[in-house]
Coordinates of C-alpha atoms in Angstrom, one line a residue:
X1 CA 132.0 77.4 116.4
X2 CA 134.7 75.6 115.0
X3 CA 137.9 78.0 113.5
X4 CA 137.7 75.9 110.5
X5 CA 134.2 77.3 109.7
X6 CA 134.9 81.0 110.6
X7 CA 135.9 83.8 108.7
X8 CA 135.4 87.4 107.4
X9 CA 132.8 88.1 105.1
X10 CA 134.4 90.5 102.7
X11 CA 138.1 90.2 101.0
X12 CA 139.8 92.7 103.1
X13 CA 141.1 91.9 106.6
X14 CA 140.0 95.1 107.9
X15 CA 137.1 97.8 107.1
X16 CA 138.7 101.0 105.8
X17 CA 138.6 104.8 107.2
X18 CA 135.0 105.8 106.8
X19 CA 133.5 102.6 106.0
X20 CA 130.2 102.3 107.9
X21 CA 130.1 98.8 109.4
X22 CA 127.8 96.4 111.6
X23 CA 128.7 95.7 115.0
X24 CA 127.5 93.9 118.1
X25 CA 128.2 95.2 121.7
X26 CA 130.0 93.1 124.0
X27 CA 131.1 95.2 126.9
X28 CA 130.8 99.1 128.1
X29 CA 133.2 100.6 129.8
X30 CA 134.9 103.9 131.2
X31 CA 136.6 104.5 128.1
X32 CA 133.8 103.6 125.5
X33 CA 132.0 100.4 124.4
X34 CA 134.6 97.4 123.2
X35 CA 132.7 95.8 120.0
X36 CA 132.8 93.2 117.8
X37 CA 132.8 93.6 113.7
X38 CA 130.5 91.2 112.6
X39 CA 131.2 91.3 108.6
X40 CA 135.0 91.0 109.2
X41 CA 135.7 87.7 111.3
X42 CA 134.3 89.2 114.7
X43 CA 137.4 92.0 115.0
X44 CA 137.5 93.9 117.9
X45 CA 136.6 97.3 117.6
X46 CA 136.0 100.4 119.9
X47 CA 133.6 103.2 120.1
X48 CA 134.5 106.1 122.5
X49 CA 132.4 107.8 124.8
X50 CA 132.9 111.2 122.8
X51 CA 131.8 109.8 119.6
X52 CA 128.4 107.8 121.2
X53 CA 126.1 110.8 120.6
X54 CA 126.2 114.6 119.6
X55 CA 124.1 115.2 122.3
X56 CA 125.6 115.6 126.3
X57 CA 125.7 111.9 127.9
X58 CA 123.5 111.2 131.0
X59 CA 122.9 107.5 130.7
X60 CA 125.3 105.2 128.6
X61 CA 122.8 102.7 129.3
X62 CA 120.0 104.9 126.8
X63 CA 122.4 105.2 124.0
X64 CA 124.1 101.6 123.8
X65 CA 123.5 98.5 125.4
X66 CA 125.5 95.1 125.5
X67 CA 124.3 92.2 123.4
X68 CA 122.6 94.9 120.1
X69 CA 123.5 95.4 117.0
X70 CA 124.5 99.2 116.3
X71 CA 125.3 100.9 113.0
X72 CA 129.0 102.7 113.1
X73 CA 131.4 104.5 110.8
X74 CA 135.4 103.7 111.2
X75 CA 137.5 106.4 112.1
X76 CA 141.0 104.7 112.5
X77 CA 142.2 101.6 111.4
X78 CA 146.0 100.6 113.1
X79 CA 146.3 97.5 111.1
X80 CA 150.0 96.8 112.8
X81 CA 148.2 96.4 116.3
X82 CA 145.0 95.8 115.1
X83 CA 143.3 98.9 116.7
X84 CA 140.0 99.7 115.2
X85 CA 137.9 103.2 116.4
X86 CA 134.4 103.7 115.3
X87 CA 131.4 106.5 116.0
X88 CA 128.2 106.4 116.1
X89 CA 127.5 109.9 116.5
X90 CA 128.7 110.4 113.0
X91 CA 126.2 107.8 111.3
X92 CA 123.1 109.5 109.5
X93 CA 120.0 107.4 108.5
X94 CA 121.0 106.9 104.9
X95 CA 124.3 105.3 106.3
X96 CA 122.1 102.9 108.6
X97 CA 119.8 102.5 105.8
X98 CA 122.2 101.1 103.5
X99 CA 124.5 99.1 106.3
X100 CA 121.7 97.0 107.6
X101 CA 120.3 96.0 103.9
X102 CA 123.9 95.2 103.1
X103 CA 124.8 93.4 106.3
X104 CA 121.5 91.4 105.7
X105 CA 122.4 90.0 102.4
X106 CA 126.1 89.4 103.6
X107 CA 124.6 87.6 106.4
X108 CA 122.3 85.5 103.8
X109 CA 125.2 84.8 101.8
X110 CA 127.4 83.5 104.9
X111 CA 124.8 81.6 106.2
X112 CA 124.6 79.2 103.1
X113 CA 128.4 79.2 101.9
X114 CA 128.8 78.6 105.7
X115 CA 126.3 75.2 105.8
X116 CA 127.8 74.2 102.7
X117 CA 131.1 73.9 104.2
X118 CA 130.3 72.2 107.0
X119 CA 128.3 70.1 105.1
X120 CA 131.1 69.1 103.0
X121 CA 133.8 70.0 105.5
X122 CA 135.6 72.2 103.7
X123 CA 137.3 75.5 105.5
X124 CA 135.1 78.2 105.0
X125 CA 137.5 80.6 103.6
X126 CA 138.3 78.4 101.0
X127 CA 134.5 79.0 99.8
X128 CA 135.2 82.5 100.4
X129 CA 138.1 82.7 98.0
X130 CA 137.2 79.9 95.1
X131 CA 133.2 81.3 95.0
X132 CA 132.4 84.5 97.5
X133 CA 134.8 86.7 97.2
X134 CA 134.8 86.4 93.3
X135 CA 131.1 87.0 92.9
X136 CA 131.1 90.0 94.9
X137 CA 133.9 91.3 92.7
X138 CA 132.1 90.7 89.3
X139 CA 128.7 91.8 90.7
X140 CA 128.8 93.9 93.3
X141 CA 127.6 91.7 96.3
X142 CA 127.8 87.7 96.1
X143 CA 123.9 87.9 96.9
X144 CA 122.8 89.4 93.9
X145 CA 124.9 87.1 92.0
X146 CA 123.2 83.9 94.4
X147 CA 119.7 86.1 93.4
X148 CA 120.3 85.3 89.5
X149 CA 121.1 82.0 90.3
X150 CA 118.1 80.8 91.5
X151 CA 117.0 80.6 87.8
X152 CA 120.2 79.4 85.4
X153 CA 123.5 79.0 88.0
X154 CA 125.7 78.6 84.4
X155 CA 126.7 82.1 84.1
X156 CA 127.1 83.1 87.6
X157 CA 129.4 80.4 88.3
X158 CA 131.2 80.3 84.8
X159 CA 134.5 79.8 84.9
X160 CA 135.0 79.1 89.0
X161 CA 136.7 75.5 89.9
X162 CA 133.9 73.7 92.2
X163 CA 133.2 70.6 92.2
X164 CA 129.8 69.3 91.1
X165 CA 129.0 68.2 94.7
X166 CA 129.8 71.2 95.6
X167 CA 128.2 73.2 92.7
X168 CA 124.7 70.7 93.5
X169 CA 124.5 71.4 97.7
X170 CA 125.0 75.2 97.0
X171 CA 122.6 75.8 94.1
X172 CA 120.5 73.7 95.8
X173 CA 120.8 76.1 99.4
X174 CA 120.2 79.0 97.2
X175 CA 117.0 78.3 95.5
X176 CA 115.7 77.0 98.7
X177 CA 116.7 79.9 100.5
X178 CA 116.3 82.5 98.4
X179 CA 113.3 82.0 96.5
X180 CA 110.7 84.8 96.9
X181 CA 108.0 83.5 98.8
X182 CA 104.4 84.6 97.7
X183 CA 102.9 86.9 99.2
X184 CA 98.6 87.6 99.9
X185 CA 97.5 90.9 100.1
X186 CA 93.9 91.9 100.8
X187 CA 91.3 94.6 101.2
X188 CA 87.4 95.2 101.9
X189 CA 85.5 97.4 100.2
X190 CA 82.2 98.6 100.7
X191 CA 80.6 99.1 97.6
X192 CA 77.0 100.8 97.2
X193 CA 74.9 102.6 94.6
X194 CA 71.6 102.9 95.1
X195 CA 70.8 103.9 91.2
X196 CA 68.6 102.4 88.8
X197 CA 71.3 100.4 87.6
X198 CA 72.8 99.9 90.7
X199 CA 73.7 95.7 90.3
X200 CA 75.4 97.1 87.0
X201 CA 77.7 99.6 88.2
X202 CA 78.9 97.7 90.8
X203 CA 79.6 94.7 88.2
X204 CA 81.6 97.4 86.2
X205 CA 83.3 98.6 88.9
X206 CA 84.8 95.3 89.9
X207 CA 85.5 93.7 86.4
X208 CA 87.7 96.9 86.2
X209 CA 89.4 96.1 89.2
X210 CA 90.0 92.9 88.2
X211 CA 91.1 93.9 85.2
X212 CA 93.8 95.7 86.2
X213 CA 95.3 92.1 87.1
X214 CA 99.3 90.7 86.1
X215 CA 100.7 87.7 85.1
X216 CA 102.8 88.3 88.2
X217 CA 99.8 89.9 90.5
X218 CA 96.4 88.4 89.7
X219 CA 93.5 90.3 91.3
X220 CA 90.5 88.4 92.7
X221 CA 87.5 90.5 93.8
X222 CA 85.3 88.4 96.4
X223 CA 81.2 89.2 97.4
X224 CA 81.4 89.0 101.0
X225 CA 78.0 90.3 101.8
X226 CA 76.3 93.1 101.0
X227 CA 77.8 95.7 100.6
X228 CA 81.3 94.5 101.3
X229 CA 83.4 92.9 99.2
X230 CA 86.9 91.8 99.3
X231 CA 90.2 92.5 96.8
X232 CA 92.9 89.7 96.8
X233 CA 95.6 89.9 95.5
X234 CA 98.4 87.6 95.0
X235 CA 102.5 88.2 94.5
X236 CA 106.3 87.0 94.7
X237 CA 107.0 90.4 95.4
X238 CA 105.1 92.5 97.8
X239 CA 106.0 95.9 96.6
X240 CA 104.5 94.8 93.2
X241 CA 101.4 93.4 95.0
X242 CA 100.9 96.7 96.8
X243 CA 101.2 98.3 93.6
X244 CA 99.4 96.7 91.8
X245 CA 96.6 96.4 94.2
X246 CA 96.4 100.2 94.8
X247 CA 95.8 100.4 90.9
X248 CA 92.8 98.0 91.5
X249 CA 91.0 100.0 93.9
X250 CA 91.2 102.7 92.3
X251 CA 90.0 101.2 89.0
X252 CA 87.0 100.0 91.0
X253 CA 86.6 103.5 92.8
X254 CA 87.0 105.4 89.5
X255 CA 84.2 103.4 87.9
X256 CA 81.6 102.8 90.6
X257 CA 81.8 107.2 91.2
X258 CA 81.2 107.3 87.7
X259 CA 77.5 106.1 88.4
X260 CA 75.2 108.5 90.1
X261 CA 74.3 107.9 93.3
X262 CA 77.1 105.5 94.2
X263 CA 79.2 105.1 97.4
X264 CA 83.1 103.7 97.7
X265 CA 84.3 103.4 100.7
X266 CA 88.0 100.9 101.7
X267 CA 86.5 99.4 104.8
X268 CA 89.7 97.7 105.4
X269 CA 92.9 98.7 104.2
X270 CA 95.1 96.7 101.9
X271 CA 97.3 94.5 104.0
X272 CA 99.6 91.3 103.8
X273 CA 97.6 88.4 105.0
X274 CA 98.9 85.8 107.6
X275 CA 97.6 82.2 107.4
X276 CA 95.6 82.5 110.4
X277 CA 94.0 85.5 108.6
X278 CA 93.4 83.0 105.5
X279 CA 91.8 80.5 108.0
X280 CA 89.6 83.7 109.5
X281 CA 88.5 84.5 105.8
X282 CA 87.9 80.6 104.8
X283 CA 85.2 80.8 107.9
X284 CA 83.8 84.0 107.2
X285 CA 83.6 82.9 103.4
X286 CA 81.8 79.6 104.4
X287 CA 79.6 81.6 106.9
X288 CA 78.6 84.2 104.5
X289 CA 77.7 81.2 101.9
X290 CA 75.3 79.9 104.5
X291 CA 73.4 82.4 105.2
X292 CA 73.1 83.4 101.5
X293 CA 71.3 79.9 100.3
X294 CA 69.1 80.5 103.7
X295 CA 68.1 83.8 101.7
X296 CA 68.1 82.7 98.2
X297 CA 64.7 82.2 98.0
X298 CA 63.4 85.4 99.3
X299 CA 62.8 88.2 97.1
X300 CA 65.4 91.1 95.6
X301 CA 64.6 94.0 97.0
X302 CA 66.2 95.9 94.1
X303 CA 68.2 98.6 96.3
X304 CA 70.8 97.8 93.9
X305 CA 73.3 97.9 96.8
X306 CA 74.9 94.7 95.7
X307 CA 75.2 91.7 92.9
X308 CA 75.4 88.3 94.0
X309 CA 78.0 85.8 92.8
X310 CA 76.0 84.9 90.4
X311 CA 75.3 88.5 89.0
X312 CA 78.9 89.1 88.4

């Protein structure tokens, strides 16, 4: 890559003592494993063979290997020669935790300030000084700031000297970036009560579930066949959808046991749902409709085990 479109992600030249930093392999040998910081410009770094593992070393091979990402905290920093030592012995899970979801929106960030300049051909450190390194001062991390700006870019950017063309290509890389992509997240259920008002208390048991729908997550319950049926539900965010979809099933699980002789069952668990899923359920929906005007003539047999579509 050309120098004119490389530089360090953050505003300091170097990490500081104790920072925890992500870095890629690039060689092993007697002395430790030579490393390169990928947040500041691609520094070389070292990790020493005492501070791989807390554990006795038998294979260097099992504990690092060229070409992989690894999590490590900085020990010394010699900014004259430029000498940087790092463990990995003394990283904990939180530390990894938190490195890899801040490397990942740095990353994100880089990646479009980056295309913009070479779109534009402008040096990317200049975007790193008139718009990057700014945002990550007044909010914490220039992603959060690009996050915002997906909906009004006015008050992020108020104040910064960019050009419009500028201004257009990277609000324009941002919202098509960065934009949550919606999610689908289904479930099958196998619903049965056997009561004299069986068709009913299944019918109550799903308008609560669906009920319990969003604006943001709308729940869609689905007759499959008797007596499954299937809970959709749809989200920008899949931690809401989850959440929102566990509150259904239980709303529908909560009603239907509120019926004697009842049954709830999750036959499938709640799950996000591919588009090859999608096209497997399309088939199995168009299937199932088949089959149910072959046998909408015959007679109910009143087991109250389930309600057709147009019961419910």
């Amino acid at each position: 890559m050309s120098e004119k479109f490389h530089c360090r992600m953050y505003e300091n030249e170097l990490p500081k003592v104790d920072d925890v930093v992500m870095v890629n392999v690039r060689q092993i040998a007697d002395m430790g494993a030579y490393v390169k910081l990928l947040e500041y410009g691609d520094r070389e770094g070292m990790i020493l063979l005492s501070e791989l593992s807390r554990r006795r070393i038998r294979s260097v091979q099992k504990l690092i290997r060229v070409g992989r990402n690894e999590v490590v905290v900085v020990l010394r920093v010699d900014e004259e020669k430029g000498y940087i030592d790092l463990s990995k012995r003394r990283v904990t899970p939180e530390d990894i935790a938190k490195c890899e979801e801040r490397f990942n929106k740095s990353k994100a960030v880089h990646s479009i300030l980056r295309h913009v300049a070479e779109k534009h051909d402008i040096a990317l450190k200049e975007l790193y000084e008139s718009i990057g390194w700014p945002l990550y001062k007044k909010f914490g991390h220039a992603y959060d700031a690009f996050k915002l700006a997906i909906t009004d870019s006015t008050p992020v950017f108020e104040g910064m000297d960019i050009s419009p063309e500028i201004m257009n290509e990277l609000v324009s890389n941002i919202k098509r970036r960065m934009t949550p992509q919606p999610v689908k997240i289904r479930a099958q259920l196998d619903l049965r009560c056997t009561g004299i008002d069986g068709v009913n208390a299944i019918k109550s048991a799903l308008t609560a579930g669906e009920a319990v729908s969003t604006e943001s997550v709308p729940i869609k319950v689905t007759y499959l066949a008797a007596p499954f049926y299937v809970v959709t539900a749809d989200a920008l965010d899949k931690t809401t959808g989850f959440e929102v979809m566990e509150l259904a099933i239980n709303a529908i699980k909560d009603t239907l046991e509120s019926h004697k002789w009842s049954r709830f069952k999750v036959e499938k668990e709640a799950k996000l749902v591919s588009e090859t899923d999608d096209r497997d359920f399309a088939a199995l929906m168009a299937q199932a409709e088949k089959e149910n005007e072959l046998v909408s003539g015959d007679e109910d047999e009143g087991d109250g085990v389930a309600a057709s579509d147009d019961d419910m």
